[in-house]
XYZ file of N, CA and C in Angstrom:
852
model
N -54.330 40.913 -20.330
C -54.527 39.693 -19.539
C -55.984 39.589 -19.104
N -56.412 38.344 -18.935
C -57.777 38.112 -18.444
C -57.824 38.307 -16.944
N -59.047 38.389 -16.405
C -59.216 38.583 -14.957
C -58.689 37.387 -14.183
N -58.834 36.172 -14.807
C -58.352 34.955 -14.136
C -56.833 34.946 -14.012
N -56.151 35.323 -15.081
C -54.662 35.362 -15.072
C -54.158 36.399 -14.084
N -54.868 37.560 -14.034
C -54.454 38.621 -13.087
C -54.608 38.128 -11.656
N -55.717 37.392 -11.398
C -55.937 36.880 -10.040
C -54.849 35.852 -9.651
N -54.474 34.960 -10.603
C -53.434 33.958 -10.325
C -52.082 34.616 -10.010
N -51.748 35.635 -10.778
C -50.461 36.328 -10.552
C -50.436 37.016 -9.204
N -51.578 37.578 -8.806
C -51.658 38.247 -7.499
C -51.520 37.252 -6.363
N -52.169 36.056 -6.519
C -52.078 35.010 -5.478
C -50.646 34.498 -5.362
N -50.008 34.305 -6.531
C -48.614 33.801 -6.532
C -47.664 34.762 -5.852
N -47.808 36.051 -6.172
C -46.914 37.063 -5.567
C -47.159 37.173 -4.076
N -48.421 37.005 -3.660
C -48.759 37.074 -2.234
C -48.125 35.907 -1.477
N -48.148 34.726 -2.118
C -47.537 33.545 -1.485
C -46.022 33.700 -1.364
N -45.418 34.285 -2.376
C -43.949 34.511 -2.344
C -43.590 35.473 -1.224
N -44.386 36.546 -1.101
C -44.117 37.549 -0.042
C -44.279 36.909 1.326
N -45.331 36.046 1.482
C -45.596 35.397 2.759
C -44.446 34.425 3.130
N -43.978 33.660 2.126
C -42.888 32.705 2.369
C -41.600 33.434 2.743
N -41.334 34.560 2.044
C -40.131 35.353 2.345
C -40.205 35.908 3.758
N -41.404 36.379 4.133
C -41.618 36.949 5.472
C -41.413 35.857 6.534
N -41.945 34.634 6.253
C -41.796 33.537 7.213
C -40.319 33.157 7.399
N -39.578 33.130 6.297
C -38.153 32.798 6.388
C -37.396 33.821 7.226
N -37.726 35.100 7.001
C -37.054 36.163 7.760
C -37.376 36.071 9.245
N -38.649 35.804 9.557
C -39.069 35.683 10.963
C -38.349 34.509 11.620
N -38.301 33.367 10.917
C -37.651 32.170 11.465
C -36.162 32.413 11.713
N -35.518 33.080 10.776
C -34.087 33.384 10.918
C -33.846 34.305 12.096
N -34.751 35.290 12.291
C -34.628 36.234 13.407
C -34.780 35.508 14.748
N -35.771 34.574 14.828
C -35.997 33.828 16.084
C -34.806 32.930 16.418
N -34.256 32.251 15.410
C -33.091 31.382 15.651
C -31.880 32.182 16.111
N -31.718 33.376 15.523
C -30.592 34.233 15.913
C -30.732 34.698 17.352
N -31.980 35.025 17.754
C -32.222 35.476 19.129
C -31.966 34.368 20.140
N -32.383 33.143 19.801
C -32.228 32.005 20.720
C -30.824 31.390 20.662
N -30.000 31.800 19.710
C -28.638 31.262 19.592
C -28.592 29.869 19.001
N -29.648 29.481 18.244
C -29.700 28.163 17.621
C -29.265 28.263 16.172
N -28.968 27.079 15.590
C -28.551 27.038 14.193
C -29.640 26.372 13.373
N -29.984 26.996 12.295
C -31.063 26.464 11.461
C -30.511 25.303 10.619
N -31.250 24.221 10.525
C -30.823 23.043 9.772
C -31.732 22.860 8.569
N -31.130 22.364 7.510
C -31.921 22.094 6.308
C -32.800 20.882 6.557
N -34.040 20.993 6.156
C -35.006 19.927 6.412
C -34.768 18.784 5.436
N -34.692 17.546 5.975
C -34.583 16.346 5.154
C -33.208 16.087 4.585
N -32.169 16.833 5.038
C -30.821 16.650 4.490
C -29.979 15.696 5.333
N -30.116 15.733 6.656
C -29.256 14.946 7.551
C -30.050 13.818 8.203
N -30.462 12.881 7.382
C -31.270 11.784 7.909
C -30.444 10.852 8.789
N -29.119 10.688 8.429
C -28.290 9.720 9.153
C -27.440 10.369 10.236
N -27.831 11.586 10.653
C -26.977 12.296 11.623
C -26.970 11.620 12.980
N -28.062 10.995 13.324
C -28.128 10.347 14.647
C -27.615 8.916 14.612
N -27.555 8.348 13.397
C -27.130 6.954 13.288
C -25.612 6.861 13.226
N -25.047 5.851 13.855
C -23.604 5.614 13.799
C -23.239 4.864 12.531
N -21.904 4.771 12.252
C -21.453 4.054 11.066
C -21.663 2.570 11.255
N -21.909 1.908 10.143
C -22.187 0.479 10.214
C -20.917 -0.275 10.627
N -20.991 -1.085 11.651
C -19.855 -1.885 12.094
C -18.923 -1.178 13.043
N -19.085 0.097 13.271
C -18.230 0.842 14.203
C -16.869 1.159 13.592
N -15.927 1.664 14.411
C -14.603 2.075 13.950
C -13.726 0.857 13.688
N -12.978 0.887 12.543
C -12.110 -0.232 12.189
C -10.872 -0.247 13.075
N -10.447 -1.430 13.482
C -9.237 -1.549 14.294
C -8.012 -1.494 13.377
N -7.025 -0.669 13.754
C -5.797 -0.550 12.961
C -4.788 -1.590 13.441
N -4.433 -2.504 12.548
C -3.479 -3.565 12.901
C -2.059 -3.106 12.598
N -1.105 -3.603 13.371
C 0.300 -3.270 13.157
C 0.773 -3.934 11.864
N 1.292 -3.159 10.880
C 1.693 -3.765 9.594
C 2.850 -4.751 9.722
N 3.645 -4.630 10.791
C 4.810 -5.513 10.943
C 4.425 -6.927 11.370
N 3.166 -7.142 11.726
C 2.718 -8.505 12.038
C 2.648 -9.359 10.772
N 2.584 -8.702 9.595
C 2.506 -9.430 8.326
C 3.855 -9.496 7.610
N 4.938 -9.166 8.322
C 6.263 -9.122 7.693
C 7.222 -10.109 8.351
N 8.271 -10.482 7.607
C 9.321 -11.382 8.103
C 10.673 -10.696 7.945
N 11.605 -11.056 8.832
C 12.968 -10.510 8.803
C 13.916 -11.545 8.196
N 14.808 -11.075 7.325
C 15.790 -11.953 6.659
C 17.200 -11.421 6.919
N 18.173 -12.330 7.046
C 19.584 -11.964 7.237
C 20.238 -11.735 5.872
N 21.065 -10.695 5.775
C 21.793 -10.400 4.533
C 23.219 -10.891 4.693
N 23.657 -11.757 3.768
C 24.992 -12.360 3.828
C 25.879 -11.787 2.726
N 27.079 -11.358 3.108
C 28.053 -10.832 2.144
C 28.868 -11.995 1.572
N 29.406 -11.849 0.343
C 30.235 -12.925 -0.230
C 31.571 -13.072 0.492
N 32.359 -14.079 0.095
C 33.578 -14.444 0.841
C 34.699 -13.419 0.701
N 34.556 -12.420 -0.188
C 35.613 -11.404 -0.339
C 35.759 -10.562 0.921
N 34.748 -10.600 1.789
C 34.738 -9.753 2.988
C 34.810 -10.626 4.245
N 35.438 -10.085 5.281
C 35.626 -10.861 6.523
C 34.336 -10.978 7.321
N 33.611 -9.876 7.437
C 32.351 -9.893 8.181
C 31.231 -10.258 7.212
N 30.702 -11.462 7.348
C 29.705 -11.957 6.399
C 28.299 -11.461 6.715
N 28.038 -11.086 7.956
C 26.698 -10.631 8.356
C 26.582 -9.122 8.145
N 25.909 -8.742 7.077
C 25.766 -7.316 6.745
C 24.687 -6.670 7.601
N 23.570 -7.353 7.756
C 22.450 -6.795 8.529
C 21.184 -7.582 8.255
N 20.045 -6.928 8.444
C 18.747 -7.577 8.233
C 17.883 -6.710 7.325
N 16.950 -7.365 6.656
C 15.969 -6.657 5.830
C 14.590 -7.259 6.072
N 13.561 -6.453 5.853
C 12.180 -6.863 6.129
C 11.394 -6.931 4.828
N 10.452 -7.879 4.787
C 9.639 -8.061 3.582
C 8.278 -8.619 3.992
N 7.256 -8.336 3.184
C 5.920 -8.880 3.430
C 5.922 -10.401 3.283
N 5.221 -11.060 4.190
C 5.141 -12.519 4.169
C 4.455 -12.996 2.877
N 4.838 -14.179 2.417
C 4.240 -14.750 1.199
C 2.729 -14.889 1.367
N 2.006 -14.331 0.395
C 0.548 -14.363 0.459
C -0.004 -14.454 -0.958
N -0.613 -15.592 -1.273
C -1.179 -15.783 -2.606
C -0.092 -15.842 -3.661
N -0.208 -15.010 -4.671
C 0.784 -14.988 -5.767
C 1.985 -14.097 -5.456
N 1.897 -13.326 -4.380
C 3.014 -12.435 -3.998
C 3.983 -13.208 -3.113
N 5.133 -13.591 -3.689
C 6.124 -14.409 -2.983
C 7.186 -13.497 -2.385
N 7.571 -13.786 -1.148
C 8.521 -12.935 -0.420
C 9.894 -12.922 -1.080
N 10.366 -14.075 -1.565
C 11.707 -14.154 -2.164
C 11.805 -13.311 -3.437
N 10.711 -13.219 -4.195
C 10.712 -12.392 -5.414
C 10.831 -10.909 -5.079
N 10.228 -10.512 -3.950
C 10.314 -9.113 -3.519
C 11.715 -8.771 -3.009
N 12.432 -9.780 -2.487
C 13.783 -9.538 -1.951
C 14.839 -9.491 -3.048
N 14.682 -10.317 -4.067
C 15.690 -10.386 -5.136
C 15.787 -9.047 -5.863
N 17.018 -8.599 -6.048
C 17.247 -7.324 -6.735
C 17.455 -6.149 -5.805
N 17.203 -6.343 -4.497
C 17.438 -5.234 -3.549
C 18.934 -4.960 -3.438
N 19.294 -3.675 -3.386
C 20.702 -3.265 -3.279
C 20.957 -2.730 -1.878
N 22.008 -3.260 -1.254
C 22.359 -2.896 0.123
C 23.677 -2.120 0.099
N 23.727 -1.036 0.848
C 24.970 -0.259 0.973
C 25.623 -0.563 2.316
N 26.919 -0.888 2.281
C 27.658 -1.193 3.515
C 29.031 -0.544 3.442
N 29.529 -0.130 4.586
C 30.852 0.484 4.649
C 31.908 -0.614 4.700
N 33.007 -0.398 3.978
C 34.063 -1.411 3.919
C 34.732 -1.626 5.269
N 34.722 -0.592 6.116
C 35.288 -0.722 7.466
C 34.504 -1.745 8.289
N 33.185 -1.781 8.103
C 32.358 -2.764 8.811
C 32.509 -4.149 8.208
N 32.635 -4.222 6.882
C 32.735 -5.518 6.215
C 34.079 -6.200 6.471
N 35.147 -5.397 6.576
C 36.484 -5.974 6.758
C 37.051 -5.755 8.157
N 36.262 -5.118 9.039
C 36.691 -4.838 10.421
C 38.026 -4.090 10.439
N 38.094 -3.040 9.607
C 39.314 -2.233 9.491
C 38.904 -0.773 9.324
N 39.165 0.047 10.315
C 38.753 1.457 10.291
C 39.492 2.283 9.246
N 40.645 1.805 8.762
C 41.391 2.543 7.739
C 40.680 2.535 6.389
N 39.730 1.632 6.204
C 39.004 1.526 4.933
C 37.611 2.151 5.009
N 37.413 3.041 5.960
C 36.076 3.622 6.186
C 35.648 4.572 5.075
N 36.565 4.949 4.179
C 36.206 5.894 3.110
C 35.576 5.214 1.897
N 35.466 3.896 1.923
C 34.864 3.177 0.785
C 33.475 2.659 1.127
N 32.548 2.847 0.192
C 31.192 2.293 0.325
C 31.051 1.158 -0.683
N 30.568 0.026 -0.211
C 30.361 -1.135 -1.079
C 28.856 -1.359 -1.264
N 28.466 -1.698 -2.490
C 27.068 -1.988 -2.798
C 26.927 -3.472 -3.132
N 25.995 -4.125 -2.452
C 25.755 -5.555 -2.648
C 24.308 -5.759 -3.082
N 24.102 -6.619 -4.069
C 22.746 -6.888 -4.567
C 22.322 -8.305 -4.174
N 21.089 -8.422 -3.683
C 20.561 -9.741 -3.302
C 20.239 -10.517 -4.574
N 20.903 -11.675 -4.724
C 20.737 -12.506 -5.924
C 19.822 -13.702 -5.683
N 19.876 -14.264 -4.472
C 19.089 -15.462 -4.190
C 18.716 -15.493 -2.714
N 17.661 -16.255 -2.395
C 17.190 -16.388 -1.010
C 17.161 -17.868 -0.658
N 17.845 -18.233 0.426
C 17.860 -19.618 0.912
C 17.426 -19.624 2.369
N 16.231 -20.129 2.600
C 15.691 -20.113 3.963
C 15.438 -18.691 4.406
N 16.110 -18.287 5.495
C 15.990 -16.915 6.014
C 17.238 -16.085 5.710
N 18.037 -16.539 4.737
C 19.277 -15.846 4.384
C 19.205 -15.330 2.952
N 19.646 -14.073 2.776
C 19.715 -13.454 1.446
C 21.169 -13.471 0.983
N 21.452 -14.157 -0.111
C 22.807 -14.262 -0.648
C 23.051 -13.108 -1.616
N 24.116 -12.354 -1.373
C 24.393 -11.154 -2.173
C 25.639 -11.340 -3.036
N 25.808 -10.441 -3.979
C 27.008 -10.385 -4.808
C 27.393 -8.924 -5.000
N 28.645 -8.692 -5.411
C 29.153 -7.329 -5.604
C 28.333 -6.604 -6.667
N 27.955 -5.352 -6.378
C 27.145 -4.558 -7.306
C 27.796 -3.215 -7.648
N 28.701 -2.724 -6.804
C 29.339 -1.446 -7.092
C 30.156 -0.948 -5.916
N 30.867 0.145 -6.135
C 31.731 0.722 -5.102
C 31.793 2.230 -5.305
N 31.979 2.957 -4.207
C 32.065 4.418 -4.302
C 32.876 4.940 -3.129
N 33.347 6.177 -3.259
C 34.047 6.872 -2.170
C 33.038 7.660 -1.345
N 33.333 7.875 -0.082
C 32.513 8.783 0.721
C 32.826 10.216 0.287
N 31.875 11.105 0.472
C 32.020 12.494 0.009
C 33.167 13.208 0.721
N 33.305 12.966 2.024
C 34.348 13.676 2.780
C 35.747 13.280 2.313
N 35.948 12.009 1.961
C 37.259 11.553 1.474
C 37.576 12.187 0.135
N 36.601 12.195 -0.761
C 36.802 12.738 -2.103
C 37.128 14.226 -2.044
N 36.432 14.956 -1.179
C 36.672 16.402 -1.077
C 37.989 16.715 -0.371
N 38.436 15.829 0.497
C 39.701 16.062 1.200
C 40.906 15.895 0.272
N 40.741 15.164 -0.835
C 41.851 14.947 -1.775
C 42.107 16.158 -2.669
N 41.065 16.940 -2.934
C 41.177 18.065 -3.881
C 41.791 19.272 -3.170
N 42.919 19.722 -3.707
C 43.643 20.857 -3.106
C 44.077 21.841 -4.199
N 44.654 22.952 -3.746
C 45.180 23.949 -4.683
C 46.536 23.506 -5.224
N 46.929 24.129 -6.336
C 48.277 24.032 -6.898
C 48.674 22.614 -7.309
N 47.683 21.847 -7.752
C 47.971 20.533 -8.304
C 46.976 20.238 -9.429
N 47.281 19.265 -10.250
C 46.398 18.901 -11.367
C 45.633 17.631 -11.018
N 44.319 17.675 -11.233
C 43.466 16.501 -11.029
C 43.290 15.806 -12.376
N 43.537 14.499 -12.411
C 43.416 13.719 -13.649
C 42.414 12.595 -13.409
N 41.399 12.525 -14.280
C 40.374 11.485 -14.164
C 40.271 10.695 -15.464
N 39.866 9.415 -15.324
C 39.643 8.569 -16.495
C 38.609 7.510 -16.142
N 37.808 7.120 -17.119
C 36.876 6.008 -16.906
C 36.862 5.107 -18.125
N 36.676 3.818 -17.879
C 36.730 2.828 -18.954
C 35.755 1.694 -18.641
N 35.153 1.126 -19.704
C 34.260 -0.031 -19.572
C 35.067 -1.301 -19.825
N 35.005 -2.232 -18.884
C 35.763 -3.484 -19.005
C 34.833 -4.659 -18.750
N 35.214 -5.811 -19.317
C 34.432 -7.036 -19.139
C 35.325 -8.080 -18.473
N 34.850 -8.648 -17.374
C 35.609 -9.676 -16.660
C 35.491 -11.011 -17.392
N 36.285 -11.977 -16.965
C 36.288 -13.286 -17.626
C 34.975 -14.041 -17.420
N 34.242 -13.725 -16.330
C 32.964 -14.410 -16.090
C 31.759 -13.616 -16.620
N 31.996 -12.584 -17.452
C 30.909 -11.938 -18.191
C 30.289 -10.708 -17.557
N 30.891 -10.146 -16.519
C 30.358 -8.920 -15.891
C 30.943 -7.697 -16.592
N 30.066 -6.777 -17.000
C 30.505 -5.534 -17.637
C 30.506 -4.429 -16.589
N 31.702 -3.858 -16.349
C 31.878 -2.849 -15.302
C 32.414 -1.558 -15.900
N 32.085 -0.452 -15.248
C 32.670 0.845 -15.598
C 33.522 1.307 -14.421
N 34.823 1.463 -14.660
C 35.767 1.864 -13.609
C 36.102 3.341 -13.768
N 36.067 4.066 -12.655
C 36.421 5.495 -12.630
C 37.702 5.646 -11.819
N 38.727 6.212 -12.453
C 40.017 6.405 -11.776
C 40.252 7.895 -11.527
N 40.907 8.194 -10.417
C 41.251 9.589 -10.087
C 42.685 9.633 -9.579
N 43.416 10.683 -9.960
C 44.805 10.840 -9.518
C 45.179 12.317 -9.463
N 46.236 12.611 -8.717
C 46.676 13.998 -8.530
C 48.186 14.069 -8.707
N 48.633 15.170 -9.291
C 50.076 15.379 -9.440
C 50.681 15.795 -8.099
N 51.950 15.503 -7.925
C 52.652 15.932 -6.705
C 53.994 16.574 -7.080
N 54.597 17.271 -6.149
C 55.849 17.997 -6.416
C 56.982 17.017 -6.678
N 57.843 17.422 -7.610
C 59.044 16.621 -7.866
C 60.026 16.798 -6.713
N 60.913 15.857 -6.589
C 61.913 15.924 -5.514
C 62.884 17.070 -5.814
N 63.312 17.770 -4.761
C 64.275 18.882 -4.839
C 63.790 20.019 -5.758
N 62.543 20.372 -5.640
C 62.014 21.519 -6.403
C 61.509 22.592 -5.444
N 61.642 23.831 -5.868
C 61.213 24.955 -5.031
C 59.873 25.534 -5.476
N 59.361 25.053 -6.556
C 58.093 25.565 -7.092
C 56.945 25.266 -6.120
N 56.065 26.249 -6.003
C 54.883 26.059 -5.141
C 53.873 25.144 -5.801
N 53.752 25.299 -7.122
C 52.738 24.533 -7.865
C 53.346 23.277 -8.479
N 52.460 22.339 -8.849
C 52.904 21.126 -9.558
C 51.864 20.793 -10.636
N 51.737 21.728 -11.593
C 50.766 21.538 -12.666
C 51.399 20.734 -13.803
N 50.659 19.751 -14.311
C 51.119 18.954 -15.456
C 50.653 19.609 -16.752
N 51.447 19.443 -17.807
C 51.074 19.974 -19.119
C 49.986 19.098 -19.741
N 49.307 19.643 -20.752
C 48.205 18.921 -21.408
C 48.691 17.611 -22.028
N 49.881 17.645 -22.652
C 50.433 16.428 -23.273
C 50.736 15.368 -22.209
N 51.201 15.801 -21.031
C 51.491 14.862 -19.941
C 50.192 14.263 -19.382
N 49.155 15.093 -19.279
C 47.856 14.609 -18.789
C 47.307 13.529 -19.726
N 47.456 13.749 -21.042
C 46.976 12.773 -22.022
C 47.742 11.457 -21.912
N 49.049 11.539 -21.689
C 49.878 10.331 -21.542
C 49.501 9.562 -20.266
N 49.266 10.303 -19.177
C 48.878 9.669 -17.904
C 47.516 8.989 -18.053
N 46.580 9.674 -18.709
C 45.244 9.098 -18.902
C 45.316 7.832 -19.768
N 46.195 7.844 -20.765
C 46.384 6.662 -21.618
C 46.899 5.484 -20.795
N 47.836 5.765 -19.883
C 48.363 4.715 -18.991
C 47.255 4.165 -18.090
N 46.386 5.062 -17.598
C 45.262 4.632 -16.756
C 44.361 3.663 -17.503
N 44.041 4.007 -18.770
C 43.204 3.129 -19.601
C 43.837 1.745 -19.747
N 45.135 1.722 -20.083
C 45.842 0.463 -20.330
C 45.839 -0.433 -19.095
N 46.191 0.149 -17.950
C 46.326 -0.654 -16.723
C 44.954 -1.144 -16.245
N 43.932 -0.278 -16.296
C 42.589 -0.703 -15.876
C 42.057 -1.817 -16.769
N 42.284 -1.704 -18.083
C 41.845 -2.761 -19.011
C 42.574 -4.068 -18.750
N 43.885 -3.979 -18.563
C 44.689 -5.193 -18.360
C 44.329 -5.907 -17.063
N 44.176 -5.135 -15.994
C 43.930 -5.733 -14.677
C 42.519 -6.297 -14.528
N 41.543 -5.691 -15.203
C 40.147 -6.100 -15.017
C 39.711 -7.189 -15.988
N 40.239 -7.168 -17.214
C 39.756 -8.109 -18.236
C 40.390 -9.492 -18.135
N 41.376 -9.674 -17.276
C 42.061 -10.977 -17.173
C 41.635 -11.777 -15.940
N 40.717 -11.235 -15.134
C 40.289 -11.923 -13.899
C 38.764 -11.957 -13.839
N 38.243 -12.777 -12.918
C 36.795 -12.798 -12.701
C 36.415 -11.730 -11.679
N 35.121 -11.586 -11.403
C 34.624 -10.506 -10.532
C 35.174 -10.629 -9.112
N 35.257 -11.840 -8.587
C 35.732 -12.050 -7.206
C 37.170 -11.556 -7.044
N 38.038 -11.930 -8.017
C 39.447 -11.508 -7.942
C 39.592 -10.009 -8.175
N 38.704 -9.445 -8.997
C 38.764 -8.004 -9.258
C 38.403 -7.207 -7.999
N 37.399 -7.674 -7.258
C 37.026 -7.010 -5.995
C 38.175 -7.099 -5.002
N 38.885 -8.231 -5.006
C 40.057 -8.380 -4.131
C 41.187 -7.432 -4.520
N 41.182 -6.946 -5.763
C 42.162 -5.930 -6.188
C 41.709 -4.528 -5.788
N 40.388 -4.300 -5.777
C 39.870 -2.980 -5.405
C 40.148 -2.663 -3.939
N 39.991 -3.647 -3.071
C 40.061 -3.398 -1.621
C 41.435 -2.874 -1.186
N 42.550 -3.501 -1.587
C 43.858 -2.935 -1.178
C 44.417 -1.879 -2.133
N 43.641 -1.449 -3.137
C 44.026 -0.416 -4.112
C 45.259 -0.835 -4.926
N 45.233 -2.057 -5.432
C 46.348 -2.591 -6.231
C 46.473 -1.813 -7.546
N 45.352 -1.570 -8.217
C 45.362 -0.908 -9.533
C 45.861 0.530 -9.404
N 45.443 1.232 -8.354
C 45.883 2.614 -8.126
C 47.384 2.716 -7.943
N 47.960 1.771 -7.192
C 49.415 1.788 -6.962
C 50.187 1.477 -8.242
N 49.639 0.583 -9.082
C 50.303 0.264 -10.351
C 50.311 1.478 -11.278
N 49.194 2.208 -11.320
C 49.128 3.428 -12.163
C 50.131 4.464 -11.653
N 50.190 4.626 -10.341
C 51.120 5.593 -9.735
C 52.567 5.260 -10.096
N 52.908 3.964 -10.052
C 54.281 3.527 -10.354
C 54.591 3.697 -11.846
N 53.606 3.396 -12.716
C 53.834 3.453 -14.164
C 53.976 4.889 -14.671
N 53.380 5.852 -13.967
C 53.386 7.252 -14.431
C 54.507 8.090 -13.833
N 55.402 7.498 -13.067
C 56.487 8.277 -12.451
C 57.399 8.922 -13.491
N 57.583 8.253 -14.624
C 58.436 8.802 -15.684
C 57.789 9.947 -16.430
N 56.476 10.042 -16.397
C 55.766 11.137 -17.093
C 55.653 12.335 -16.161
N 55.037 12.125 -14.994
C 54.907 13.166 -13.955
C 54.567 12.443 -12.643
N 55.214 12.811 -11.538
C 54.929 12.111 -10.263
C 53.462 12.278 -9.838
N 52.839 11.166 -9.432
C 51.446 11.182 -9.008
C 51.323 10.755 -7.548
N 50.222 11.198 -6.937
C 49.900 10.800 -5.558
C 48.382 10.639 -5.454
N 47.966 9.857 -4.481
C 46.530 9.619 -4.222
C 45.796 9.150 -5.479
N 46.305 8.075 -6.082
C 45.652 7.480 -7.252
C 44.753 6.351 -6.757
N 43.456 6.442 -7.089
C 42.475 5.459 -6.605
C 41.507 5.089 -7.720
N 40.953 3.883 -7.618
C 39.732 3.548 -8.360
C 38.609 4.033 -7.461
N 38.087 5.227 -7.749
C 37.175 5.884 -6.815
C 35.743 5.372 -6.914
N 35.384 4.806 -8.081
C 33.993 4.376 -8.273
C 33.943 3.210 -9.250
N 33.027 2.276 -8.985
C 32.800 1.134 -9.878
C 31.289 0.982 -10.058
N 30.858 0.885 -11.316
C 29.443 0.675 -11.632
C 29.301 -0.667 -12.352
N 28.304 -1.453 -11.961
C 27.992 -2.686 -12.670
C 26.967 -2.363 -13.752
N 27.381 -2.460 -15.018
C 26.506 -2.105 -16.130
C 25.658 -3.289 -16.584
N 26.283 -4.460 -16.647
C 25.577 -5.639 -17.144
C 26.136 -6.876 -16.455
N 25.245 -7.766 -16.056
C 25.690 -9.009 -15.409
C 25.143 -10.201 -16.182
N 25.856 -11.327 -16.186
C 25.366 -12.507 -16.905
C 24.187 -13.153 -16.186
N 23.631 -14.180 -16.810
C 22.512 -14.908 -16.208
C 22.967 -15.534 -14.896
N 22.093 -15.511 -13.904
C 22.444 -15.984 -12.562
C 22.819 -17.466 -12.594
N 24.026 -17.746 -12.083
C 24.500 -19.129 -11.932
C 24.457 -19.446 -10.440
N 23.491 -20.259 -10.036
C 23.296 -20.546 -8.601
C 24.475 -21.312 -8.011
N 25.144 -22.132 -8.847
C 26.303 -22.907 -8.359
C 27.460 -21.976 -7.993
N 27.705 -20.971 -8.863
C 28.791 -20.004 -8.589
C 28.456 -19.140 -7.383
N 27.181 -18.767 -7.268
C 26.758 -17.951 -6.124
C 26.903 -18.735 -4.820
N 26.539 -20.012 -4.867
C 26.689 -20.866 -3.682
C 28.153 -21.018 -3.297
N 29.035 -21.063 -4.313
C 30.478 -21.160 -4.052
C 31.001 -19.885 -3.396
N 30.440 -18.732 -3.821
C 30.840 -17.450 -3.214
C 30.457 -17.369 -1.739
N 29.441 -18.158 -1.335
C 28.946 -18.095 0.039
C 29.224 -19.370 0.834
N 30.001 -20.294 0.242
C 30.257 -21.563 0.933
C 31.243 -21.355 2.085
N 31.071 -22.148 3.120
C 31.918 -22.038 4.320
C 33.354 -22.470 4.034
N 33.534 -23.483 3.158
C 34.886 -23.973 2.841
C 35.691 -22.912 2.100
N 35.012 -22.201 1.177
C 35.691 -21.116 0.441
C 36.043 -19.977 1.382
N 35.154 -19.704 2.342
C 35.416 -18.651 3.320
C 36.597 -19.011 4.201
N 36.704 -20.301 4.556
C 37.826 -20.760 5.382
C 39.147 -20.626 4.630
N 39.116 -20.939 3.302
C 40.331 -20.799 2.482
C 40.741 -19.331 2.381
N 39.761 -18.456 2.292
C 40.049 -17.020 2.204
C 40.667 -16.501 3.493
N 40.227 -17.042 4.627
C 40.765 -16.606 5.921
C 42.182 -17.100 6.128
N 42.555 -18.229 5.481
C 43.894 -18.787 5.627
C 44.965 -17.955 4.951
N 44.565 -17.028 4.101
C 45.549 -16.195 3.376
C 46.275 -15.231 4.313
N 45.713 -14.977 5.493
C 46.370 -14.105 6.453
C 45.641 -12.806 6.642
N 46.002 -12.090 7.685
C 45.371 -10.835 8.033
C 46.354 -9.689 7.948
N 45.830 -8.476 7.910
C 46.666 -7.270 7.869
C 47.376 -7.070 9.189
N 48.694 -6.778 9.116
C 49.493 -6.556 10.353
C 50.064 -5.154 10.347
């Protein structure tokens, strides 16, 4: 190396040693005084506040509206409850957000009868008129406690399901459940049905469910579900094969529905139709 290069390297190393020494001294002084060292030129906006200050949080429910949910005429209590939706704003329309919502209601509340508390009814909002949501039947199910209370020892459980189409074009899947019971004047503890008997009973279930559902419209079919008409018919028809007890249509699923007919929906919710339904009489 030349003398000039050697001198430059010596000056550079001396500056590095001096800078390192200064950093160590500064760190020692800050530690003694209990201060915190800050990076130079990094926190320029530390003293400045945010532009515009803190944003005010508005209550989201000020932008929402409440709508009444109306049950169809098959049920005595037409007022199911209320639902909330964002108010119409621009291209987002409130009625479009409400259509298609599924509401779950207990049959005891809909019919004002505590004996029917084991059934859950599902209603779907089909149309919105003013502040009222018009619903139609969407499905049915048993409560868990009722279903589990039916299952016992020393009996045979028989289940069947079938897809049926009503006269007005609704495709439904019906699930039936039944249990064997002891024959009269028998001493046997158990009441198990043979495989051939189970097949015959299931065949009867298919026949009766198809016959009862495919010859009526959806409104009349729901009126059959509520008093368990189909379950009692299956129980009566299977007495010659093996005695049955606790036969129910435990679940109904709506698989496919026809195009919305606003006239039929309005008829399901009309006051005159509701008055005619009330004239049929009450449970005594």
